[in-house]
Amino acid sequence: VQLQASGGGLVQAGGSLRLSCAASGTIFSIGNMGWYRQAPGKQREVVATITSGGITNYADSVKGRFTISRDNAKNTAYLQMNSLKPDDTAVYYCYMNLARGRNFGWHDYWGQGTQVTVSS
């Protein structure tokens, strides 16, 4: 299983970006999906998560600006980021908790990270 993240880039403050994370390979079922980020010199922090039932949770710093969603048919997670701030600059990582088969168990998989840079 591989997770491919895309959509990062350079944007001015107040702008928007949409990140995507697509899972490929042998997948039986996907549970939680989420996005984390890591800024230089800081620890990785959770940005947003979404359950298989669509329940979402957000870090306080992004509430009202970011929206996480998922397309189960495409095994893809999205992060719509609006009103971006320089403090949002970081490498963004997606993750999925999934099972490769009925007897394989559930495991976390991570994407390679995509850089988001917000200029002031």
Coordinates of N, CA and C in Angstrom, one line a residue:
V1 N 0.9 -1.2 0.0 CA 0.0 0.0 0.0 C 0.9 1.2 0.0
Q2 N 0.5 2.2 -0.8 CA 1.3 3.5 -0.9 C 0.3 4.6 -0.8
L3 N 0.7 5.7 -0.1 CA -0.1 6.9 0.0 C 0.6 8.0 -0.8
Q4 N 0.0 8.6 -1.7 CA 0.6 9.7 -2.5 C -0.1 11.0 -2.2
A5 N 0.7 11.9 -1.6 CA 0.1 13.2 -1.3 C 0.5 14.2 -2.4
S6 N -0.4 15.1 -2.6 CA -0.1 16.2 -3.6 C -0.9 17.4 -3.3
G7 N -0.6 18.5 -4.0 CA -1.3 19.7 -3.9 C -0.6 20.8 -3.1
G8 N 0.5 20.6 -2.6 CA 1.3 21.6 -1.8 C 1.8 22.6 -2.8
G9 N 2.4 23.7 -2.2 CA 3.0 24.7 -3.0 C 3.2 26.0 -2.3
L10 N 3.5 27.1 -3.0 CA 3.7 28.4 -2.5 C 2.5 29.2 -2.7
V11 N 2.0 29.9 -1.7 CA 0.8 30.7 -1.8 C 1.0 31.9 -0.9
Q12 N 0.3 33.0 -1.2 CA 0.4 34.2 -0.4 C -0.6 34.1 0.8
A13 N -0.4 34.8 1.8 CA -1.3 34.8 3.0 C -2.7 35.2 2.5
G14 N -3.6 34.5 3.0 CA -5.0 34.7 2.6 C -5.5 33.8 1.5
G15 N -4.5 33.1 0.9 CA -4.8 32.2 -0.3 C -5.3 30.9 0.2
S16 N -5.5 30.0 -0.8 CA -6.1 28.7 -0.6 C -5.2 27.6 -1.3
L17 N -5.2 26.4 -0.7 CA -4.7 25.2 -1.4 C -5.5 24.0 -1.0
R18 N -5.5 23.1 -1.9 CA -6.2 21.8 -1.6 C -5.3 20.6 -1.7
L19 N -5.1 20.0 -0.7 CA -4.2 18.8 -0.6 C -5.0 17.5 -0.9
S20 N -4.4 16.6 -1.6 CA -5.0 15.3 -1.8 C -4.1 14.2 -1.4
C21 N -4.6 13.1 -1.0 CA -3.8 11.9 -0.6 C -4.6 10.7 -1.0
A22 N -4.0 10.0 -2.0 CA -4.6 8.8 -2.6 C -3.9 7.6 -2.2
A23 N -4.6 6.6 -1.8 CA -4.0 5.3 -1.4 C -4.1 4.3 -2.5
S24 N -3.1 3.6 -2.8 CA -3.1 2.6 -3.9 C -2.6 1.3 -3.3
G25 N -2.9 0.2 -4.0 CA -2.5 -1.1 -3.6 C -3.6 -2.0 -3.2
T26 N -3.4 -3.0 -2.5 CA -4.4 -3.9 -2.1 C -5.0 -3.4 -0.8
I27 N -6.3 -3.0 -0.9 CA -6.9 -2.4 0.3 C -8.3 -3.0 0.5
F28 N -8.5 -3.5 1.7 CA -9.8 -4.1 2.1 C -10.7 -3.1 2.6
S29 N -10.2 -2.3 3.6 CA -11.1 -1.3 4.2 C -10.2 -0.2 4.8
I30 N -10.7 1.1 4.8 CA -10.0 2.2 5.4 C -10.8 2.8 6.5
G31 N -10.2 3.0 7.7 CA -10.8 3.6 8.8 C -10.6 5.1 8.8
N32 N -9.9 5.5 9.9 CA -9.6 6.9 10.0 C -8.6 7.4 9.0
M33 N -8.8 8.6 8.5 CA -7.8 9.3 7.7 C -7.5 10.6 8.4
G34 N -6.3 11.2 8.1 CA -5.9 12.4 8.7 C -4.8 13.1 8.0
W35 N -4.6 14.3 8.5 CA -3.5 15.1 8.0 C -2.7 15.7 9.3
Y36 N -1.4 15.6 9.2 CA -0.5 16.1 10.2 C 0.4 17.1 9.5
R37 N 1.1 17.9 10.3 CA 2.1 18.8 9.7 C 3.3 19.0 10.6
Q38 N 4.4 19.3 10.0 CA 5.6 19.5 10.8 C 6.3 20.7 10.2
A39 N 6.5 21.8 11.1 CA 7.2 23.0 10.7 C 8.7 22.8 11.1
P40 N 9.6 23.5 10.5 CA 11.0 23.4 10.9 C 11.2 23.7 12.4
G41 N 11.9 22.8 13.0 CA 12.2 22.9 14.4 C 11.1 22.6 15.4
K42 N 10.0 22.1 14.8 CA 8.8 21.8 15.7 C 8.4 20.4 15.5
Q43 N 7.6 19.9 16.5 CA 7.2 18.5 16.4 C 6.0 18.4 15.5
R44 N 5.8 17.2 15.0 CA 4.7 16.9 14.1 C 3.4 17.1 14.9
E45 N 2.4 17.8 14.3 CA 1.2 18.0 15.0 C 0.0 17.6 14.1
V46 N -1.1 17.1 14.8 CA -2.3 16.8 14.0 C -3.0 18.0 13.5
V47 N -3.5 18.0 12.3 CA -4.2 19.1 11.7 C -5.7 18.8 11.7
A48 N -6.0 17.6 11.1 CA -7.4 17.3 11.0 C -7.5 15.8 10.8
T49 N -8.6 15.2 11.3 CA -8.9 13.8 11.1 C -10.3 13.6 10.7
I50 N -10.6 12.5 10.1 CA -12.0 12.1 9.7 C -12.1 10.6 9.8
T51 N -13.2 10.2 10.4 CA -13.5 8.8 10.6 C -14.1 8.2 9.4
S52 N -14.3 6.9 9.4 CA -15.0 6.2 8.3 C -16.4 6.7 8.1
G53 N -17.0 7.1 9.2 CA -18.4 7.6 9.2 C -18.5 9.1 8.9
G54 N -17.4 9.8 8.7 CA -17.4 11.2 8.3 C -17.3 12.2 9.5
I55 N -17.0 11.7 10.7 CA -16.9 12.6 11.8 C -15.5 13.2 11.7
T56 N -15.5 14.6 11.8 CA -14.2 15.3 11.7 C -13.8 15.9 13.0
N57 N -12.5 16.2 13.0 CA -11.9 16.8 14.2 C -10.8 17.7 13.7
Y58 N -10.6 18.9 14.3 CA -9.6 19.8 13.8 C -8.8 20.4 15.0
A59 N -7.5 20.7 14.7 CA -6.7 21.5 15.6 C -7.4 22.9 15.8
D60 N -7.3 23.4 16.9 CA -7.9 24.7 17.2 C -7.3 25.8 16.2
S61 N -6.1 25.6 15.8 CA -5.4 26.7 15.0 C -6.0 26.7 13.6
V62 N -6.7 25.7 13.2 CA -7.2 25.6 11.8 C -8.7 25.6 11.7
K63 N -9.4 25.5 12.8 CA -10.8 25.5 12.8 C -11.4 26.7 12.1
G64 N -12.4 26.4 11.2 CA -13.0 27.5 10.5 C -12.3 27.8 9.2
R65 N -11.1 27.3 9.0 CA -10.3 27.7 7.8 C -10.0 26.4 7.0
F66 N -9.8 25.3 7.6 CA -9.5 24.0 6.9 C -10.7 23.1 7.0
T67 N -10.8 22.3 5.9 CA -11.9 21.3 5.8 C -11.3 20.0 5.3
I68 N -11.5 18.9 6.1 CA -11.0 17.6 5.7 C -12.2 16.9 5.1
S69 N -12.0 16.1 4.1 CA -13.1 15.3 3.5 C -12.4 14.0 2.9
R70 N -13.3 13.1 2.5 CA -12.8 11.8 2.0 C -13.7 11.3 0.9
D71 N -13.1 10.6 -0.1 CA -13.9 9.9 -1.1 C -13.6 8.5 -1.0
N72 N -14.4 7.7 -0.4 CA -14.2 6.3 -0.1 C -14.0 5.5 -1.4
A73 N -14.7 5.8 -2.4 CA -14.7 5.1 -3.7 C -13.3 5.3 -4.3
K74 N -12.6 6.4 -4.0 CA -11.3 6.6 -4.6 C -10.2 6.4 -3.6
N75 N -10.5 6.0 -2.4 CA -9.5 5.8 -1.4 C -8.6 7.1 -1.2
T76 N -9.3 8.2 -1.1 CA -8.6 9.5 -1.2 C -9.1 10.4 0.0
A77 N -8.2 11.1 0.6 CA -8.5 12.1 1.6 C -8.1 13.5 1.0
Y78 N -8.8 14.5 1.4 CA -8.6 15.9 1.0 C -8.5 16.8 2.2
L79 N -7.7 17.9 1.9 CA -7.6 18.9 2.9 C -7.8 20.3 2.2
Q80 N -8.9 20.9 2.3 CA -9.1 22.2 1.7 C -8.6 23.2 2.8
M81 N -7.7 24.1 2.4 CA -7.1 25.0 3.3 C -7.4 26.4 2.7
N82 N -8.1 27.2 3.5 CA -8.5 28.6 3.1 C -7.9 29.5 4.1
S83 N -7.8 30.8 3.7 CA -7.3 31.9 4.6 C -6.0 31.5 5.2
L84 N -5.1 31.0 4.4 CA -3.8 30.5 4.9 C -3.0 31.6 5.5
K85 N -2.2 31.2 6.5 CA -1.4 32.2 7.3 C 0.1 31.7 7.2
P86 N 1.0 32.6 7.3 CA 2.4 32.1 7.3 C 2.7 31.0 8.4
D87 N 2.0 31.0 9.5 CA 2.2 30.0 10.5 C 1.7 28.6 10.0
D88 N 1.0 28.5 8.9 CA 0.6 27.3 8.3 C 1.7 26.6 7.5
T89 N 2.8 27.3 7.3 CA 3.9 26.8 6.6 C 4.5 25.5 7.3
A90 N 4.6 24.5 6.5 CA 5.0 23.2 7.1 C 5.0 22.1 6.0
V91 N 5.6 21.0 6.3 CA 5.4 19.8 5.5 C 4.1 19.1 6.0
Y92 N 3.2 18.8 5.1 CA 1.9 18.2 5.5 C 2.0 16.7 5.1
Y93 N 1.6 15.9 6.1 CA 1.6 14.4 5.9 C 0.2 13.9 6.0
C94 N -0.1 13.0 5.2 CA -1.4 12.3 5.3 C -1.2 10.9 5.9
Y95 N -2.2 10.4 6.6 CA -2.1 9.0 7.1 C -3.5 8.4 6.9
M96 N -3.5 7.1 6.8 CA -4.7 6.3 6.8 C -4.5 5.0 7.7
N97 N -5.5 4.7 8.4 CA -5.5 3.4 9.1 C -6.4 2.5 8.3
L98 N -5.7 1.4 7.8 CA -6.4 0.6 6.9 C -6.0 -0.9 7.1
A99 N -6.9 -1.7 6.5 CA -6.6 -3.2 6.5 C -6.4 -3.6 5.0
R100 N -5.4 -4.4 4.8 CA -5.1 -4.9 3.4 C -6.0 -6.1 3.1
G101 N -6.5 -6.7 4.1 CA -7.4 -7.9 3.9 C -8.1 -8.2 5.1
R102 N -9.1 -9.1 5.0 CA -9.9 -9.5 6.2 C -9.0 -10.0 7.3
N103 N -7.9 -10.7 7.0 CA -7.1 -11.3 8.1 C -5.8 -10.6 8.3
F104 N -5.6 -9.4 7.8 CA -4.3 -8.7 7.8 C -4.2 -7.8 9.0
G105 N -5.3 -7.4 9.7 CA -5.2 -6.5 10.7 C -5.2 -5.0 10.2
W106 N -5.3 -4.1 11.1 CA -5.3 -2.7 10.8 C -4.0 -2.0 11.1
H107 N -3.5 -1.2 10.2 CA -2.2 -0.6 10.4 C -2.2 0.9 9.8
D108 N -1.4 1.7 10.4 CA -1.2 3.1 9.9 C -0.3 3.2 8.8
Y109 N -0.7 3.9 7.7 CA 0.2 4.1 6.6 C 0.3 5.7 6.4
W110 N 1.5 6.1 6.0 CA 1.8 7.5 5.9 C 2.2 7.9 4.4
G111 N 1.8 9.1 4.0 CA 2.3 9.6 2.7 C 3.7 10.2 2.9
Q112 N 4.2 10.6 1.8 CA 5.6 11.1 1.8 C 5.7 12.6 2.2
G113 N 4.6 13.3 2.3 CA 4.7 14.7 2.7 C 4.7 15.6 1.5
T114 N 4.0 16.7 1.7 CA 4.0 17.7 0.7 C 4.2 19.1 1.3
Q115 N 5.1 19.9 0.7 CA 5.4 21.2 1.3 C 4.4 22.3 1.0
V116 N 4.0 22.9 2.1 CA 3.1 24.1 2.0 C 3.9 25.3 2.5
T117 N 4.0 26.3 1.7 CA 4.7 27.6 2.1 C 3.8 28.7 1.9
V118 N 3.5 29.5 3.0 CA 2.7 30.6 2.9 C 3.5 31.9 3.2
S119 N 3.5 32.8 2.2 CA 4.3 34.0 2.3 C 3.5 35.1 2.8
S120 N 4.1 36.0 3.6 CA 3.4 37.1 4.2 C 3.3 38.3 3.2

